[in-house]
Coordinates of N, CA, C and O in Angstrom, one line a residue:
E1 N 0.8 -1.2 0.0 CA 0.0 0.0 0.0 C 0.9 1.2 0.0 O 1.9 1.3 0.6
R2 N 0.5 2.3 -0.7 CA 1.2 3.5 -0.8 C 0.8 4.5 0.1 O -0.4 4.7 0.4
V3 N 1.7 5.3 0.6 CA 1.4 6.4 1.5 C 1.1 7.6 0.6 O 1.8 7.9 -0.4
A4 N -0.2 8.1 0.8 CA -0.7 9.2 0.0 C 0.0 10.5 0.2 O 0.3 11.2 -0.8
A5 N 0.4 10.8 1.4 CA 1.0 12.1 1.7 C 1.4 12.0 3.2 O 1.0 11.3 4.0
I6 N 2.5 12.9 3.5 CA 3.0 13.1 4.8 C 2.8 14.5 5.3 O 3.2 15.4 4.5
V7 N 2.2 14.6 6.4 CA 2.0 16.0 7.0 C 2.9 16.1 8.2 O 2.7 15.4 9.2
V8 N 3.8 17.0 8.2 CA 4.7 17.2 9.4 C 4.4 18.5 10.1 O 4.5 19.6 9.4
V9 N 3.9 18.4 11.3 CA 3.6 19.6 12.1 C 4.6 19.8 13.2 O 4.9 18.9 13.9
N10 N 5.1 21.0 13.3 CA 6.2 21.3 14.3 C 7.4 20.3 14.1 O 7.8 19.7 15.0
G11 N 7.8 20.1 12.9 CA 8.8 19.1 12.5 C 10.2 19.5 13.2 O 10.6 20.6 13.1
Y12 N 10.7 18.5 13.9 CA 11.9 18.6 14.6 C 13.1 18.1 13.7 O 13.1 17.0 13.4
D13 N 14.0 19.0 13.5 CA 15.1 18.6 12.6 C 16.2 18.0 13.5 O 16.3 16.7 13.6
R14 N 17.1 18.7 14.0 CA 18.1 18.2 14.9 C 18.4 19.2 16.1 O 18.2 20.4 15.9
Y15 N 18.8 18.6 17.2 CA 19.0 19.5 18.4 C 20.3 20.2 18.1 O 21.3 19.6 17.6
T16 N 20.3 21.5 18.4 CA 21.5 22.4 18.0 C 22.4 22.7 19.2 O 23.4 23.2 19.1
G17 N 22.0 22.3 20.4 CA 22.8 22.4 21.6 C 23.0 23.8 22.1 O 24.2 24.1 22.5
S18 N 22.0 24.6 22.1 CA 22.1 25.9 22.7 C 22.4 25.8 24.2 O 22.2 24.8 24.8
L19 N 23.0 26.8 24.7 CA 23.4 26.8 26.1 C 22.1 26.7 27.0 O 22.1 25.9 28.0
F20 N 21.0 27.3 26.6 CA 19.8 27.2 27.4 C 19.3 25.8 27.4 O 19.0 25.2 28.4
H21 N 19.2 25.2 26.2 CA 18.7 23.8 26.1 C 19.7 22.8 26.8 O 19.3 21.9 27.6
S22 N 21.0 23.0 26.6 CA 22.0 22.1 27.3 C 21.9 22.2 28.9 O 21.9 21.2 29.5
G23 N 21.7 23.4 29.4 CA 21.6 23.5 30.8 C 20.3 22.9 31.4 O 20.3 22.6 32.6
T24 N 19.2 22.9 30.6 CA 18.0 22.4 31.1 C 17.7 20.9 30.9 O 16.9 20.4 31.6
L25 N 18.5 20.3 30.0 CA 18.3 18.9 29.8 C 18.3 18.0 31.0 O 17.4 17.2 31.2
P26 N 19.3 18.1 31.9 CA 19.3 17.2 33.1 C 18.1 17.5 34.0 O 17.5 16.5 34.5
L27 N 17.7 18.7 34.1 CA 16.5 19.0 34.9 C 15.3 18.4 34.3 O 14.5 17.8 35.0
I28 N 15.1 18.6 33.0 CA 13.9 18.1 32.3 C 13.9 16.6 32.4 O 12.8 15.9 32.6
R29 N 15.0 15.9 32.2 CA 15.1 14.4 32.3 C 14.6 13.9 33.6 O 14.0 12.8 33.6
E30 N 14.8 14.6 34.7 CA 14.4 14.0 36.0 C 13.2 14.7 36.5 O 12.8 14.3 37.6
W31 N 12.6 15.7 35.9 CA 11.5 16.4 36.4 C 10.2 15.5 36.2 O 9.7 15.6 35.0
P32 N 9.6 14.9 37.2 CA 8.3 14.2 36.9 C 7.2 15.1 36.5 O 7.1 16.2 37.1
M33 N 6.4 14.7 35.5 CA 5.4 15.5 35.0 C 4.4 15.8 36.2 O 3.7 16.8 36.2
A34 N 4.2 14.9 37.1 CA 3.3 15.0 38.3 C 3.7 16.2 39.1 O 3.0 16.7 39.9
W35 N 4.9 16.7 39.0 CA 5.4 17.9 39.8 C 5.0 19.1 39.2 O 5.3 20.2 39.7
T36 N 4.4 19.1 38.0 CA 4.0 20.3 37.4 C 2.4 20.4 37.4 O 1.8 19.9 36.5
P37 N 1.9 21.0 38.4 CA 0.4 21.1 38.5 C -0.1 22.0 37.3 O 0.2 23.2 37.2
P38 N -1.0 21.4 36.5 CA -1.4 22.1 35.3 C -2.2 23.4 35.6 O -2.0 24.4 34.9
R39 N -3.0 23.4 36.6 CA -3.8 24.6 36.9 C -2.8 25.8 37.4 O -3.0 26.9 37.1
L40 N -1.8 25.4 38.2 CA -0.9 26.4 38.6 C 0.0 26.9 37.4 O 0.1 28.1 37.2
T41 N 0.4 26.0 36.6 CA 1.2 26.4 35.4 C 0.3 27.3 34.5 O 0.8 28.2 34.0
A42 N -1.0 26.9 34.4 CA -1.9 27.7 33.5 C -2.1 29.1 34.1 O -2.4 30.0 33.3
R43 N -1.9 29.3 35.3 CA -2.0 30.7 35.8 C -0.7 31.5 35.6 O -0.8 32.7 35.5
I44 N 0.4 30.8 35.4 CA 1.6 31.5 35.2 C 1.8 31.8 33.7 O 2.2 32.9 33.4
V45 N 1.5 30.8 32.8 CA 1.7 31.0 31.4 C 1.2 32.3 30.8 O 1.9 33.0 30.1
P46 N -0.1 32.7 31.1 CA -0.6 33.9 30.5 C 0.1 35.1 30.9 O 0.0 36.2 30.3
R47 N 0.7 35.1 32.1 CA 1.3 36.3 32.6 C 2.8 36.5 32.1 O 3.3 37.5 32.3
V48 N 3.3 35.5 31.4 CA 4.6 35.6 30.9 C 4.5 35.6 29.4 O 4.2 34.5 28.8
A49 N 4.6 36.7 28.8 CA 4.3 36.9 27.4 C 5.0 35.9 26.4 O 4.3 35.4 25.5
W50 N 6.3 35.7 26.6 CA 7.0 34.8 25.7 C 6.5 33.4 25.9 O 6.5 32.6 24.9
L51 N 6.1 33.0 27.1 CA 5.6 31.6 27.3 C 4.3 31.5 26.7 O 3.9 30.5 26.0
R52 N 3.3 32.4 26.9 CA 2.0 32.4 26.3 C 2.1 32.3 24.8 O 1.5 31.4 24.2
R53 N 2.9 33.1 24.2 CA 3.1 33.2 22.7 C 3.8 32.0 22.2 O 3.5 31.4 21.2
G54 N 4.8 31.5 23.0 CA 5.7 30.3 22.5 C 5.0 29.0 22.7 O 5.4 28.1 22.0
L55 N 4.0 28.9 23.7 CA 3.4 27.6 23.8 C 2.0 27.6 23.2 O 1.5 26.6 22.8
F56 N 1.3 28.7 23.3 CA -0.1 28.7 22.8 C -0.3 29.8 21.7 O 0.2 29.7 20.6
H57 N -0.9 31.0 22.1 CA -1.2 32.0 21.2 C -1.5 33.3 22.1 O -2.0 33.1 23.2
D58 N -1.2 34.4 21.5 CA -1.4 35.6 22.3 C -2.9 35.8 22.8 O -3.2 36.3 23.9
E59 N -3.8 35.2 22.0 CA -5.2 35.3 22.4 C -5.8 34.1 23.1 O -7.0 34.0 23.4
A60 N -4.9 33.2 23.5 CA -5.4 32.0 24.2 C -6.0 32.3 25.5 O -5.4 33.1 26.3
S61 N -7.2 31.8 25.8 CA -7.8 32.1 27.1 C -7.2 31.2 28.1 O -6.5 30.2 27.9
F62 N -7.5 31.5 29.4 CA -7.0 30.7 30.6 C -7.5 29.3 30.4 O -6.8 28.3 30.7
E63 N -8.7 29.1 30.0 CA -9.3 27.7 29.9 C -8.6 26.9 28.8 O -8.4 25.8 29.0
V64 N -8.3 27.5 27.7 CA -7.6 26.8 26.6 C -6.3 26.4 27.1 O -5.8 25.3 26.9
I65 N -5.5 27.3 27.7 CA -4.2 27.0 28.3 C -4.3 26.0 29.3 O -3.5 25.0 29.3
A66 N -5.3 26.0 30.3 CA -5.4 25.1 31.3 C -5.7 23.7 30.7 O -5.1 22.6 31.1
R67 N -6.6 23.6 29.7 CA -7.0 22.4 29.1 C -5.8 21.7 28.4 O -5.5 20.5 28.5
G68 N -5.0 22.6 27.7 CA -3.8 22.1 27.0 C -2.7 21.5 27.9 O -2.2 20.5 27.7
L69 N -2.5 22.3 29.0 CA -1.5 21.8 30.0 C -2.0 20.6 30.8 O -1.2 19.7 31.0
E70 N -3.3 20.5 31.1 CA -3.8 19.3 31.8 C -3.7 18.1 30.8 O -3.3 17.0 31.3
S71 N -4.0 18.3 29.6 CA -3.9 17.2 28.6 C -2.5 16.7 28.6 O -2.2 15.5 28.6
A72 N -1.5 17.6 28.4 CA -0.2 17.2 28.3 C 0.4 16.5 29.5 O 1.1 15.5 29.5
A73 N 0.0 17.0 30.7 CA 0.4 16.4 32.0 C -0.2 15.0 32.2 O 0.5 14.1 32.7
H74 N -1.4 14.8 31.7 CA -2.0 13.5 31.9 C -1.5 12.4 30.9 O -1.6 11.2 31.2
C75 N -1.2 12.8 29.7 CA -0.8 11.9 28.7 C 0.7 11.7 28.5 O 1.2 10.9 27.8
T76 N 1.5 12.6 29.1 CA 2.9 12.5 29.0 C 3.5 11.8 30.2 O 3.3 12.3 31.3
T77 N 4.2 10.7 30.0 CA 4.9 10.1 31.1 C 6.4 10.4 31.1 O 6.9 11.0 30.2
Q78 N 7.0 10.1 32.2 CA 8.4 10.3 32.4 C 9.2 9.6 31.3 O 10.2 10.0 30.8
D79 N 8.7 8.4 31.0 CA 9.3 7.6 29.9 C 9.3 8.3 28.6 O 10.2 8.2 27.8
D80 N 8.1 9.0 28.3 CA 8.0 9.8 27.0 C 9.1 10.8 27.0 O 9.7 11.0 26.0
V81 N 9.3 11.5 28.1 CA 10.3 12.6 28.2 C 11.7 12.0 28.0 O 12.4 12.6 27.2
R82 N 11.9 10.9 28.7 CA 13.3 10.3 28.5 C 13.5 9.9 27.1 O 14.6 9.9 26.6
F83 N 12.5 9.3 26.4 CA 12.6 8.8 25.1 C 13.0 10.0 24.2 O 13.8 10.0 23.3
Q84 N 12.2 11.2 24.3 CA 12.5 12.3 23.5 C 13.9 12.9 23.8 O 14.6 13.3 22.8
L85 N 14.4 12.9 25.0 CA 15.7 13.3 25.3 C 16.7 12.4 24.8 O 17.8 12.8 24.3
A86 N 16.4 11.1 24.7 CA 17.3 10.1 24.2 C 17.6 10.4 22.7 O 18.6 10.3 22.1
Y87 N 16.4 10.8 22.0 CA 16.5 11.1 20.6 C 17.4 12.3 20.4 O 18.2 12.3 19.4
V88 N 17.3 13.3 21.2 CA 18.1 14.5 21.1 C 19.6 14.1 21.2 O 20.4 14.8 20.5
G89 N 19.9 13.1 21.9 CA 21.4 12.7 22.1 C 21.9 11.8 21.0 O 23.1 11.6 20.9
L90 N 21.1 11.4 20.1 CA 21.6 10.6 19.0 C 22.5 11.4 18.0 O 22.2 12.6 17.8
P91 N 23.5 10.7 17.5 CA 24.3 11.5 16.5 C 23.5 11.7 15.2 O 22.5 11.0 14.9
P92 N 23.9 12.7 14.4 CA 23.2 13.0 13.2 C 23.2 11.8 12.3 O 24.1 11.0 12.2
V93 N 22.1 11.7 11.5 CA 22.0 10.6 10.5 C 22.8 11.0 9.3 O 22.7 12.0 8.7
R94 N 23.7 10.0 8.9 CA 24.5 10.2 7.7 C 23.6 10.4 6.5 O 22.7 9.6 6.3
D95 N 23.9 11.3 5.6 CA 23.1 11.6 4.4 C 21.7 12.0 4.7 O 20.8 11.7 3.8
N96 N 21.4 12.5 5.8 CA 20.0 12.8 6.1 C 19.4 13.7 5.1 O 18.2 13.5 4.8
E97 N 20.1 14.8 4.7 CA 19.5 15.7 3.7 C 19.1 15.0 2.4 O 18.0 15.2 1.8
A98 N 20.0 14.1 2.0 CA 19.7 13.3 0.7 C 18.5 12.4 0.9 O 17.7 12.3 0.0
R99 N 18.4 11.8 2.1 CA 17.3 10.9 2.3 C 16.0 11.8 2.4 O 14.9 11.3 1.9
L100 N 16.0 12.9 3.0 CA 14.8 13.7 3.1 C 14.4 14.2 1.7 O 13.2 14.1 1.4
A101 N 15.4 14.6 0.9 CA 15.0 15.0 -0.4 C 14.5 14.0 -1.3 O 13.5 14.2 -2.0
S102 N 15.0 12.7 -1.1 CA 14.4 11.6 -1.8 C 13.0 11.2 -1.4 O 12.2 11.0 -2.2
L103 N 12.8 11.3 -0.1 CA 11.4 11.1 0.4 C 10.4 12.1 -0.2 O 9.4 11.7 -0.7
A104 N 10.7 13.3 -0.2 CA 9.9 14.4 -0.7 C 9.6 14.2 -2.2 O 8.6 14.7 -2.7
R105 N 10.6 13.6 -2.9 CA 10.4 13.4 -4.3 C 9.4 12.2 -4.6 O 8.7 12.2 -5.6
R106 N 9.4 11.3 -3.6 CA 8.5 10.1 -3.8 C 7.2 10.2 -3.2 O 6.2 9.7 -3.7
V107 N 7.1 11.0 -2.1 CA 5.8 11.1 -1.5 C 5.5 12.6 -1.2 O 6.5 13.3 -0.7
P108 N 4.3 13.1 -1.4 CA 4.1 14.5 -1.1 C 4.2 14.8 0.4 O 3.7 14.1 1.2
V109 N 5.0 15.8 0.7 CA 5.2 16.2 2.1 C 4.7 17.7 2.3 O 5.0 18.5 1.5
L110 N 3.9 17.8 3.3 CA 3.5 19.2 3.7 C 4.1 19.5 5.0 O 4.0 18.8 6.0
L111 N 4.8 20.6 5.1 CA 5.4 21.2 6.4 C 4.6 22.2 6.9 O 4.2 23.2 6.2
V112 N 4.2 22.1 8.2 CA 3.3 23.1 8.9 C 4.0 23.4 10.2 O 4.5 22.6 11.0
S113 N 4.1 24.7 10.5 CA 4.7 25.2 11.7 C 4.1 26.6 12.1 O 3.3 27.1 11.5
S114 N 4.6 27.0 13.3 CA 4.1 28.3 13.8 C 5.3 29.2 13.9 O 6.4 28.9 14.0
R115 N 4.9 30.5 14.0 CA 5.9 31.5 14.0 C 6.7 31.6 15.3 O 7.9 31.9 15.4
D116 N 6.0 31.4 16.4 CA 6.6 31.7 17.8 C 6.8 30.4 18.6 O 6.9 30.5 19.9
D117 N 7.0 29.2 18.0 CA 7.1 28.0 18.8 C 8.3 28.0 19.7 O 9.4 28.1 19.2
A118 N 8.0 27.9 21.0 CA 9.2 27.8 22.0 C 9.6 26.5 22.2 O 10.8 26.3 22.7
V119 N 9.0 25.4 21.7 CA 9.4 24.1 21.9 C 10.2 23.6 20.7 O 11.3 23.0 20.8
V120 N 9.7 23.8 19.5 CA 10.4 23.4 18.2 C 10.4 24.7 17.4 O 9.5 25.0 16.7
P121 N 11.5 25.5 17.5 CA 11.6 26.7 16.9 C 11.4 26.6 15.3 O 11.8 25.5 14.8
G122 N 11.0 27.6 14.7 CA 10.8 27.6 13.2 C 12.0 27.2 12.4 O 11.9 26.8 11.3
A123 N 13.2 27.5 13.0 CA 14.4 27.1 12.3 C 14.5 25.6 11.9 O 15.1 25.2 10.9
H124 N 13.8 24.8 12.7 CA 13.8 23.3 12.4 C 13.0 23.1 11.1 O 13.5 22.4 10.2
T125 N 11.9 23.7 11.0 CA 11.1 23.6 9.8 C 11.8 24.2 8.6 O 11.8 23.6 7.5
Q126 N 12.5 25.3 8.8 CA 13.3 25.8 7.7 C 14.4 24.9 7.2 O 14.6 24.7 6.0
R127 N 15.1 24.2 8.1 CA 16.1 23.2 7.7 C 15.4 22.0 7.0 O 16.0 21.5 6.0
L128 N 14.3 21.6 7.5 CA 13.6 20.5 6.8 C 13.2 20.9 5.4 O 13.4 20.2 4.4
A129 N 12.7 22.1 5.3 CA 12.2 22.6 4.0 C 13.5 22.8 3.0 O 13.4 22.4 1.9
A130 N 14.6 23.2 3.5 CA 15.8 23.3 2.7 C 16.3 21.9 2.2 O 16.8 21.8 1.1
A131 N 16.1 21.0 3.1 CA 16.6 19.6 2.7 C 15.5 18.9 1.8 O 15.9 17.9 1.1
M132 N 14.3 19.4 1.8 CA 13.2 18.8 0.9 C 12.6 19.8 0.0 O 11.5 20.3 0.2
P133 N 13.4 20.2 -1.0 CA 12.9 21.3 -2.0 C 11.6 20.9 -2.6 O 10.9 21.8 -3.0
D134 N 11.2 19.6 -2.7 CA 10.0 19.2 -3.4 C 8.8 19.2 -2.4 O 7.7 19.0 -2.8
A135 N 9.1 19.5 -1.1 CA 8.0 19.6 -0.1 C 7.2 20.9 -0.3 O 7.8 21.9 -0.8
T136 N 6.0 20.9 0.3 CA 5.2 22.1 0.3 C 5.3 22.6 1.7 O 5.1 21.8 2.7
W137 N 5.6 23.9 1.9 CA 5.8 24.5 3.2 C 4.8 25.6 3.3 O 4.8 26.6 2.6
L138 N 3.8 25.4 4.2 CA 2.8 26.5 4.4 C 3.5 27.7 5.1 O 4.4 27.5 5.9
P139 N 3.0 28.9 4.8 CA 3.5 30.0 5.6 C 3.3 29.7 7.1 O 2.2 29.1 7.5
A140 N 4.1 30.2 7.9 CA 4.0 29.9 9.4 C 2.7 30.5 9.9 O 2.4 31.6 9.6
F141 N 2.1 29.8 10.8 CA 0.8 30.2 11.4 C 1.2 31.1 12.7 O 2.3 30.9 13.2
D142 N 0.3 31.9 13.1 CA 0.5 32.7 14.3 C 0.4 31.8 15.5 O -0.3 30.8 15.5
G143 N 1.2 32.0 16.5 CA 1.1 31.3 17.8 C 2.3 30.4 18.1 O 3.3 30.5 17.4
G144 N 2.2 29.7 19.1 CA 3.3 28.9 19.6 C 3.2 27.4 19.3 O 2.5 27.0 18.3
H145 N 3.7 26.6 20.2 CA 3.8 25.1 20.0 C 2.4 24.6 19.7 O 2.2 23.6 18.9
A146 N 1.4 25.0 20.4 CA 0.0 24.4 20.3 C -0.8 25.3 19.5 O -2.0 25.5 19.7
F147 N -0.2 25.9 18.4 CA -0.9 26.9 17.6 C -2.2 26.3 16.9 O -3.1 27.0 16.6
F148 N -2.2 25.0 16.7 CA -3.3 24.4 16.1 C -4.6 24.5 16.9 O -5.7 24.4 16.3
Q149 N -4.5 24.8 18.2 CA -5.7 25.1 19.0 C -6.4 26.3 18.5 O -7.6 26.4 18.6
H150 N -5.6 27.3 18.1 CA -6.1 28.6 17.6 C -6.5 28.6 16.2 O -7.3 29.3 15.7
E151 N -5.7 27.9 15.4 CA -5.8 28.0 14.0 C -6.3 26.7 13.4 O -6.1 26.3 12.2
A152 N -7.1 25.9 14.1 CA -7.5 24.6 13.7 C -8.3 24.6 12.4 O -8.0 23.7 11.5
G153 N -9.2 25.5 12.2 CA -9.9 25.5 10.9 C -9.1 25.7 9.7 O -9.2 25.0 8.7
D154 N -8.1 26.7 9.8 CA -7.2 27.0 8.6 C -6.3 25.8 8.4 O -6.0 25.5 7.3
I155 N -5.8 25.2 9.5 CA -4.9 24.1 9.3 C -5.6 22.9 8.7 O -5.1 22.3 7.8
A156 N -6.8 22.6 9.2 CA -7.6 21.5 8.7 C -7.8 21.6 7.2 O -7.7 20.7 6.4
A157 N -8.2 22.8 6.8 CA -8.5 23.1 5.4 C -7.3 23.0 4.5 O -7.4 22.4 3.4
A158 N -6.1 23.4 5.0 CA -4.9 23.3 4.2 C -4.5 21.9 4.1 O -4.1 21.4 3.0
V159 N -4.5 21.1 5.1 CA -4.2 19.7 5.1 C -5.2 18.9 4.3 O -4.7 18.1 3.4
R160 N -6.5 19.2 4.4 CA -7.4 18.5 3.5 C -7.2 18.8 2.1 O -7.2 17.8 1.2
T161 N -6.9 20.0 1.7 CA -6.7 20.4 0.3 C -5.4 19.7 -0.2 O -5.4 19.2 -1.3
F162 N -4.4 19.7 0.6 CA -3.1 19.0 0.2 C -3.3 17.6 0.0 O -2.9 17.0 -1.0
V163 N -4.0 16.8 0.9 CA -4.2 15.4 0.9 C -5.1 15.1 -0.3 O -4.8 14.1 -1.1
E164 N -6.1 15.9 -0.5 CA -7.1 15.6 -1.6 C -6.3 15.7 -3.0 O -6.5 15.0 -3.9
A165 N -5.5 16.8 -3.1 CA -4.7 17.0 -4.3 C -3.7 15.9 -4.5 O -3.6 15.4 -5.7
S166 N -3.1 15.4 -3.4 CA -2.2 14.3 -3.6 C -2.8 13.0 -4.0 O -2.3 12.3 -4.8
L167 N -4.0 12.8 -3.5 CA -4.8 11.6 -3.9 C -5.2 11.7 -5.3 O -5.2 10.7 -6.1
A168 N -5.7 12.8 -5.7 CA -6.2 13.0 -7.1 C -5.2 13.0 -8.2 O -5.5 12.4 -9.3
T169 N -4.0 13.4 -7.9 CA -2.9 13.5 -8.9 C -1.8 12.5 -8.7 O -1.0 12.4 -9.6
G170 N -1.8 11.9 -7.6 CA -0.7 11.0 -7.3 C 0.5 11.8 -6.8 O 1.5 11.3 -6.5
R171 N 0.4 13.1 -6.9 CA 1.4 14.0 -6.4 C 0.7 15.2 -6.0 O -0.5 15.4 -6.0
R172 N 1.4 16.3 -5.6 CA 0.8 17.6 -5.2 C 0.0 18.1 -6.3 O 0.5 18.2 -7.4

């Protein structure tokens, strides 16, 4: 069976090892999700502009932020965090750019990202787009990592259009 299309949202390219990220990795690795009360965190996030914008959206209500944080806290385990951090520590894949380019030539790829993502910065999607010149890259949406909560209708329409075109033509 053939894959009709691949949609990459908040695509993570490679860890770049900034001082901020390097200094926080040991803390994040050992910080149990249960120690982060979602309701308390939801009260802090809207008051810190770069957190609100980088995680959600400037217009995100307290309830949207609280629901998002509660959902993340309930479905993310410490093993999930450790797995993601283990991935960060892997060496770069040899010929990764050539593999990505080949993939985008064979299967339609849609890249979707947000302008202010504090978790997976837009530079990651830029690097993926550079490595996959045949991919379609939507203009960055407003908001942070959970931008799809604010832009759901526009994102769904763009993905639907992309997948329908891929199915109809066998390509984009």
